[in-house]
DNA sequence: TAAAACATGTAACTAGTTACATGATTAG
DNA sequence: CTAATCATGTAACTAGTTACATGTTTTA
């Protein structure tokens, strides 16, 4: 009850509510940018946050759609986020099953290996398209200039830039690997020229 | 009992055992390259894999150290890995609390924001050092040439190259963001010149 | 002399996934 | 007419974390 119930998910929800008041359903959609959480975790967590006064909600009746609870962050919630953002951050390794498969590519013949890498490349290219549309939306919303580092547009802009840069480097890596499979290498491939970007 | 008990962890353990026979303790250390798993999950999982004949073990008595079980992959285990590596891979978003904090940087003053980014940069630079040592070990082990894409050195080499490239791009991003905080930007910073690497 | 490394295991907990449950509207 | 979207919730499960439990040797 009175014990500390704050975890990454609760801070994630509060972080999103900093910028706008949203329903549990919309929070679920938004938090999927950060990591995949199903609604089955969102709703009980919001109920808990509301009990502990980190958020409050109002019922909104809709026509043609079910009623919804629109949540807003409280003063207590804002203070909690400000404390959390400066807490020591553990740099744990993220689980990525693709990396585990890359570790086993030597088991595959050339065609199957290239298929694995090609599919990855295509998935990432699709992600980049979505993100570039998102960045255009942000630019439009703030009239093509970000007034200061204390604007939430700034945070969103630097984050999406990070995600795109990581995707772009992965596409380069995919192409480098496919090149290696197509014999575009000699004994000198170990000088890692791929990394000189 | 007879039901399918295979998950990402079981395939992770089998993938490592493909290259070398190891104890549960050493498997725990190795799998930490991919994601953090404590020994409390490793030991019961290995017992289950052994029951289902994906691995086998021999007891090794040691002087000055506790006895250990050294696990090896079986034929059944190798077949399972070969099937798994081609199974459809869900491209789910990885949980990264740092990204969530970046999303809130506009709440921080310049000094605190730079501290957050600087600490991230330093952590990644340390990771890069460790990985560059690892890549040198791999190069030494295979006498500075990777004979073919069917060698396990190839898999390990392309994987570590991927991790290093991702770390390097994140360092660049950190420096770009710190530059923005130090007013190295005009209205045109939105042209994303950072991404032209 | 305290901590870390080596080595294996279990217990109790929190986090995350999948399925069950309901029900209207809209798009293909 | 079937699936997707909007909308909220619970139940049952698997995955992952932290703590308990034991014991030796080596390093700081």
mmCIF file of C-alpha atoms in Angstrom, chain B:
data_model
loop_
_atom_site.group_PDB
_atom_site.id
_atom_site.type_symbol
_atom_site.label_atom_id
_atom_site.label_comp_id
_atom_site.label_asym_id
_atom_site.label_seq_id
_atom_site.Cartn_x
_atom_site.Cartn_y
_atom_site.Cartn_z
ATOM 1 C CA UNK B 1 7.222 -32.551 -19.300
ATOM 2 C CA UNK B 2 7.173 -33.466 -22.950
ATOM 3 C CA UNK B 3 5.875 -30.021 -23.897
ATOM 4 C CA UNK B 4 8.087 -27.584 -25.752
ATOM 5 C CA UNK B 5 10.247 -25.739 -23.268
ATOM 6 C CA UNK B 6 12.443 -23.853 -25.739
ATOM 7 C CA UNK B 7 12.747 -20.098 -25.368
ATOM 8 C CA UNK B 8 15.291 -17.349 -26.152
ATOM 9 C CA UNK B 9 17.403 -18.294 -23.123
ATOM 10 C CA UNK B 10 17.627 -21.967 -24.099
ATOM 11 C CA UNK B 11 18.660 -20.995 -27.657
ATOM 12 C CA UNK B 12 21.151 -18.492 -26.230
ATOM 13 C CA UNK B 13 22.807 -21.200 -24.156
ATOM 14 C CA UNK B 14 22.853 -23.628 -27.104
ATOM 15 C CA UNK B 15 24.302 -20.928 -29.402
ATOM 16 C CA UNK B 16 27.231 -20.442 -27.030
ATOM 17 C CA UNK B 17 27.733 -24.173 -26.539
ATOM 18 C CA UNK B 18 28.045 -24.523 -30.343
ATOM 19 C CA UNK B 19 31.535 -23.006 -30.112
ATOM 20 C CA UNK B 20 32.731 -24.494 -26.826
ATOM 21 C CA UNK B 21 31.720 -26.688 -23.897
ATOM 22 C CA UNK B 22 31.312 -24.626 -20.738
ATOM 23 C CA UNK B 23 30.119 -24.744 -17.131
ATOM 24 C CA UNK B 24 26.908 -22.999 -16.045
ATOM 25 C CA UNK B 25 29.036 -20.318 -14.438
ATOM 26 C CA UNK B 26 30.998 -19.645 -17.647
ATOM 27 C CA UNK B 27 27.780 -19.705 -19.710
ATOM 28 C CA UNK B 28 26.400 -17.021 -17.417
ATOM 29 C CA UNK B 29 29.497 -14.866 -18.042
ATOM 30 C CA UNK B 30 29.324 -15.422 -21.824
ATOM 31 C CA UNK B 31 25.600 -14.775 -22.202
ATOM 32 C CA UNK B 32 26.053 -11.386 -20.549
ATOM 33 C CA UNK B 33 27.351 -10.142 -23.934
ATOM 34 C CA UNK B 34 23.788 -10.610 -25.219
ATOM 35 C CA UNK B 35 21.678 -9.793 -22.175
ATOM 36 C CA UNK B 36 21.960 -9.989 -18.405
ATOM 37 C CA UNK B 37 20.814 -13.296 -16.977
ATOM 38 C CA UNK B 38 21.605 -14.241 -13.384
ATOM 39 C CA UNK B 39 22.821 -17.710 -12.450
ATOM 40 C CA UNK B 40 19.457 -18.354 -10.791
ATOM 41 C CA UNK B 41 17.959 -18.748 -14.262
ATOM 42 C CA UNK B 42 20.928 -20.477 -15.893
ATOM 43 C CA UNK B 43 21.132 -23.521 -13.615
ATOM 44 C CA UNK B 44 17.465 -24.611 -13.742
ATOM 45 C CA UNK B 45 17.412 -23.985 -17.515
ATOM 46 C CA UNK B 46 20.501 -26.151 -18.057
ATOM 47 C CA UNK B 47 18.920 -28.916 -15.947
ATOM 48 C CA UNK B 48 15.829 -28.761 -18.161
ATOM 49 C CA UNK B 49 17.923 -28.788 -21.376
ATOM 50 C CA UNK B 50 19.816 -31.800 -20.049
ATOM 51 C CA UNK B 51 16.574 -33.634 -19.201
ATOM 52 C CA UNK B 52 15.322 -33.011 -22.747
ATOM 53 C CA UNK B 53 18.669 -34.117 -24.233
ATOM 54 C CA UNK B 54 19.618 -30.832 -25.879
ATOM 55 C CA UNK B 55 22.839 -30.849 -23.813
ATOM 56 C CA UNK B 56 24.890 -33.319 -21.817
ATOM 57 C CA UNK B 57 27.416 -32.718 -19.039
ATOM 58 C CA UNK B 58 30.397 -34.241 -17.326
ATOM 59 C CA UNK B 59 31.469 -33.509 -13.729
ATOM 60 C CA UNK B 60 34.923 -31.990 -13.483
ATOM 61 C CA UNK B 61 36.740 -32.091 -10.158
ATOM 62 C CA UNK B 62 38.995 -29.101 -9.527
ATOM 63 C CA UNK B 63 41.695 -28.280 -6.981
ATOM 64 C CA UNK B 64 41.118 -25.070 -5.008
ATOM 65 C CA UNK B 65 37.811 -24.470 -6.820
ATOM 66 C CA UNK B 66 34.391 -26.140 -6.500
ATOM 67 C CA UNK B 67 33.577 -29.051 -8.787
ATOM 68 C CA UNK B 68 31.788 -28.084 -11.962
ATOM 69 C CA UNK B 69 29.451 -29.496 -14.579
ATOM 70 C CA UNK B 70 30.806 -28.914 -18.071
ATOM 71 C CA UNK B 71 27.975 -28.867 -20.609
ATOM 72 C CA UNK B 72 28.197 -29.827 -24.283
ATOM 73 C CA UNK B 73 25.597 -29.454 -27.020
ATOM 74 C CA UNK B 74 24.112 -32.700 -28.404
ATOM 75 C CA UNK B 75 23.065 -33.510 -31.992
ATOM 76 C CA UNK B 76 19.468 -32.729 -31.000
ATOM 77 C CA UNK B 77 20.680 -29.354 -29.687
ATOM 78 C CA UNK B 78 22.503 -28.494 -32.935
ATOM 79 C CA UNK B 79 19.405 -29.351 -34.989
ATOM 80 C CA UNK B 80 17.280 -27.143 -32.694
ATOM 81 C CA UNK B 81 19.634 -24.161 -33.201
ATOM 82 C CA UNK B 82 19.621 -24.639 -36.985
ATOM 83 C CA UNK B 83 15.819 -24.529 -37.000
ATOM 84 C CA UNK B 84 15.586 -21.585 -34.593
ATOM 85 C CA UNK B 85 17.969 -19.322 -36.530
ATOM 86 C CA UNK B 86 15.577 -19.270 -39.512
ATOM 87 C CA UNK B 87 12.352 -18.847 -37.552
ATOM 88 C CA UNK B 88 10.505 -15.539 -38.085
ATOM 89 C CA UNK B 89 11.970 -12.874 -35.818
ATOM 90 C CA UNK B 90 9.689 -10.329 -34.176
ATOM 91 C CA UNK B 91 11.192 -6.849 -34.374
ATOM 92 C CA UNK B 92 10.010 -5.600 -31.002
ATOM 93 C CA UNK B 93 11.301 -2.360 -29.505
ATOM 94 C CA UNK B 94 13.979 -2.787 -26.828
ATOM 95 C CA UNK B 95 13.422 -1.211 -23.438
ATOM 96 C CA UNK B 96 16.029 1.501 -22.865
ATOM 97 C CA UNK B 97 15.503 3.681 -19.825
ATOM 98 C CA UNK B 98 18.081 6.162 -21.133
ATOM 99 C CA UNK B 99 15.825 6.950 -24.097
ATOM 100 C CA UNK B 100 12.980 7.659 -21.699
ATOM 101 C CA UNK B 101 15.225 10.082 -19.831
ATOM 102 C CA UNK B 102 16.299 11.791 -23.062
ATOM 103 C CA UNK B 103 12.581 12.312 -23.725
ATOM 104 C CA UNK B 104 12.501 14.401 -20.522
ATOM 105 C CA UNK B 105 15.779 16.345 -20.847
ATOM 106 C CA UNK B 106 13.847 19.587 -21.305
ATOM 107 C CA UNK B 107 13.066 19.369 -17.563
ATOM 108 C CA UNK B 108 16.782 19.715 -16.743
ATOM 109 C CA UNK B 109 18.971 22.807 -16.628
ATOM 110 C CA UNK B 110 22.012 22.931 -18.920
ATOM 111 C CA UNK B 111 24.512 21.595 -16.342
ATOM 112 C CA UNK B 112 22.382 18.629 -15.301
ATOM 113 C CA UNK B 113 21.492 17.770 -18.904
ATOM 114 C CA UNK B 114 25.150 17.850 -19.951
ATOM 115 C CA UNK B 115 26.025 15.678 -16.925
ATOM 116 C CA UNK B 116 23.437 13.089 -18.029
ATOM 117 C CA UNK B 117 24.821 12.988 -21.586
ATOM 118 C CA UNK B 118 28.488 13.145 -20.481
ATOM 119 C CA UNK B 119 28.035 10.136 -18.178
ATOM 120 C CA UNK B 120 26.416 8.201 -21.025
ATOM 121 C CA UNK B 121 29.319 9.102 -23.334
ATOM 122 C CA UNK B 122 31.874 7.952 -20.752
ATOM 123 C CA UNK B 123 30.089 4.629 -20.175
ATOM 124 C CA UNK B 124 30.008 3.946 -23.902
ATOM 125 C CA UNK B 125 33.674 4.863 -24.369
ATOM 126 C CA UNK B 126 34.528 2.280 -21.684
ATOM 127 C CA UNK B 127 32.392 -0.339 -23.477
ATOM 128 C CA UNK B 128 34.183 0.429 -26.759
ATOM 129 C CA UNK B 129 37.587 -0.128 -25.105
ATOM 130 C CA UNK B 130 36.488 -3.566 -23.828
ATOM 131 C CA UNK B 131 35.108 -4.498 -27.250
ATOM 132 C CA UNK B 132 38.255 -3.404 -29.098
ATOM 133 C CA UNK B 133 40.305 -5.640 -26.786
ATOM 134 C CA UNK B 134 37.876 -8.489 -27.537
ATOM 135 C CA UNK B 135 38.242 -7.952 -31.279
ATOM 136 C CA UNK B 136 42.030 -8.092 -30.935
ATOM 137 C CA UNK B 137 41.676 -11.420 -29.093
ATOM 138 C CA UNK B 138 39.515 -12.778 -31.909
ATOM 139 C CA UNK B 139 42.047 -11.590 -34.529
ATOM 140 C CA UNK B 140 44.913 -13.252 -32.621
ATOM 141 C CA UNK B 141 42.963 -16.497 -32.207
ATOM 142 C CA UNK B 142 42.336 -16.813 -35.943
ATOM 143 C CA UNK B 143 45.808 -15.557 -36.993
ATOM 144 C CA UNK B 144 44.511 -12.296 -38.520
ATOM 145 C CA UNK B 145 42.555 -13.904 -41.288
ATOM 146 C CA UNK B 146 39.048 -15.235 -41.349
ATOM 147 C CA UNK B 147 39.104 -18.088 -43.779
ATOM 148 C CA UNK B 148 35.369 -18.189 -44.575
ATOM 149 C CA UNK B 149 31.830 -17.164 -43.667
ATOM 150 C CA UNK B 150 31.302 -20.646 -42.214
ATOM 151 C CA UNK B 151 33.913 -20.054 -39.508
ATOM 152 C CA UNK B 152 32.615 -19.091 -36.072
ATOM 153 C CA UNK B 153 35.250 -16.327 -36.090
ATOM 154 C CA UNK B 154 33.275 -14.707 -38.909
ATOM 155 C CA UNK B 155 30.067 -14.636 -36.822
ATOM 156 C CA UNK B 156 31.834 -13.268 -33.793
ATOM 157 C CA UNK B 157 33.685 -10.689 -35.879
ATOM 158 C CA UNK B 158 30.612 -9.287 -37.649
ATOM 159 C CA UNK B 159 28.666 -9.206 -34.368
ATOM 160 C CA UNK B 160 31.314 -7.289 -32.437
ATOM 161 C CA UNK B 161 31.733 -4.917 -35.392
ATOM 162 C CA UNK B 162 28.003 -4.208 -35.174
ATOM 163 C CA UNK B 163 28.165 -3.491 -31.448
ATOM 164 C CA UNK B 164 31.177 -1.185 -31.850
ATOM 165 C CA UNK B 165 29.554 0.739 -34.728
ATOM 166 C CA UNK B 166 26.421 1.259 -32.619
ATOM 167 C CA UNK B 167 28.499 2.484 -29.692
ATOM 168 C CA UNK B 168 30.526 4.831 -31.902
ATOM 169 C CA UNK B 169 27.405 6.416 -33.385
ATOM 170 C CA UNK B 170 26.006 6.925 -29.880
ATOM 171 C CA UNK B 171 29.211 8.722 -28.823
ATOM 172 C CA UNK B 172 28.808 10.997 -31.870
ATOM 173 C CA UNK B 173 25.217 11.651 -30.856
ATOM 174 C CA UNK B 174 26.251 12.517 -27.275
ATOM 175 C CA UNK B 175 28.801 15.032 -28.599
ATOM 176 C CA UNK B 176 26.234 16.515 -30.992
ATOM 177 C CA UNK B 177 23.739 17.005 -28.121
ATOM 178 C CA UNK B 178 26.383 18.554 -25.840
ATOM 179 C CA UNK B 179 27.242 20.868 -28.740
ATOM 180 C CA UNK B 180 23.600 21.942 -28.960
ATOM 181 C CA UNK B 181 23.605 22.732 -25.223
ATOM 182 C CA UNK B 182 26.742 24.804 -25.717
ATOM 183 C CA UNK B 183 24.871 26.919 -28.253
ATOM 184 C CA UNK B 184 26.629 25.527 -31.295
ATOM 185 C CA UNK B 185 23.405 25.828 -33.286
ATOM 186 C CA UNK B 186 21.322 28.301 -35.139
ATOM 187 C CA UNK B 187 17.818 28.101 -36.555
ATOM 188 C CA UNK B 188 19.199 25.629 -39.084
ATOM 189 C CA UNK B 189 20.085 22.880 -36.627
ATOM 190 C CA UNK B 190 16.969 21.087 -37.792
ATOM 191 C CA UNK B 191 18.642 20.056 -41.039
ATOM 192 C CA UNK B 192 20.064 17.075 -39.119
ATOM 193 C CA UNK B 193 23.655 17.486 -40.297
ATOM 194 C CA UNK B 194 24.572 15.141 -37.470
ATOM 195 C CA UNK B 195 23.092 12.283 -39.444
ATOM 196 C CA UNK B 196 25.351 12.875 -42.456
ATOM 197 C CA UNK B 197 28.134 10.605 -41.269
#
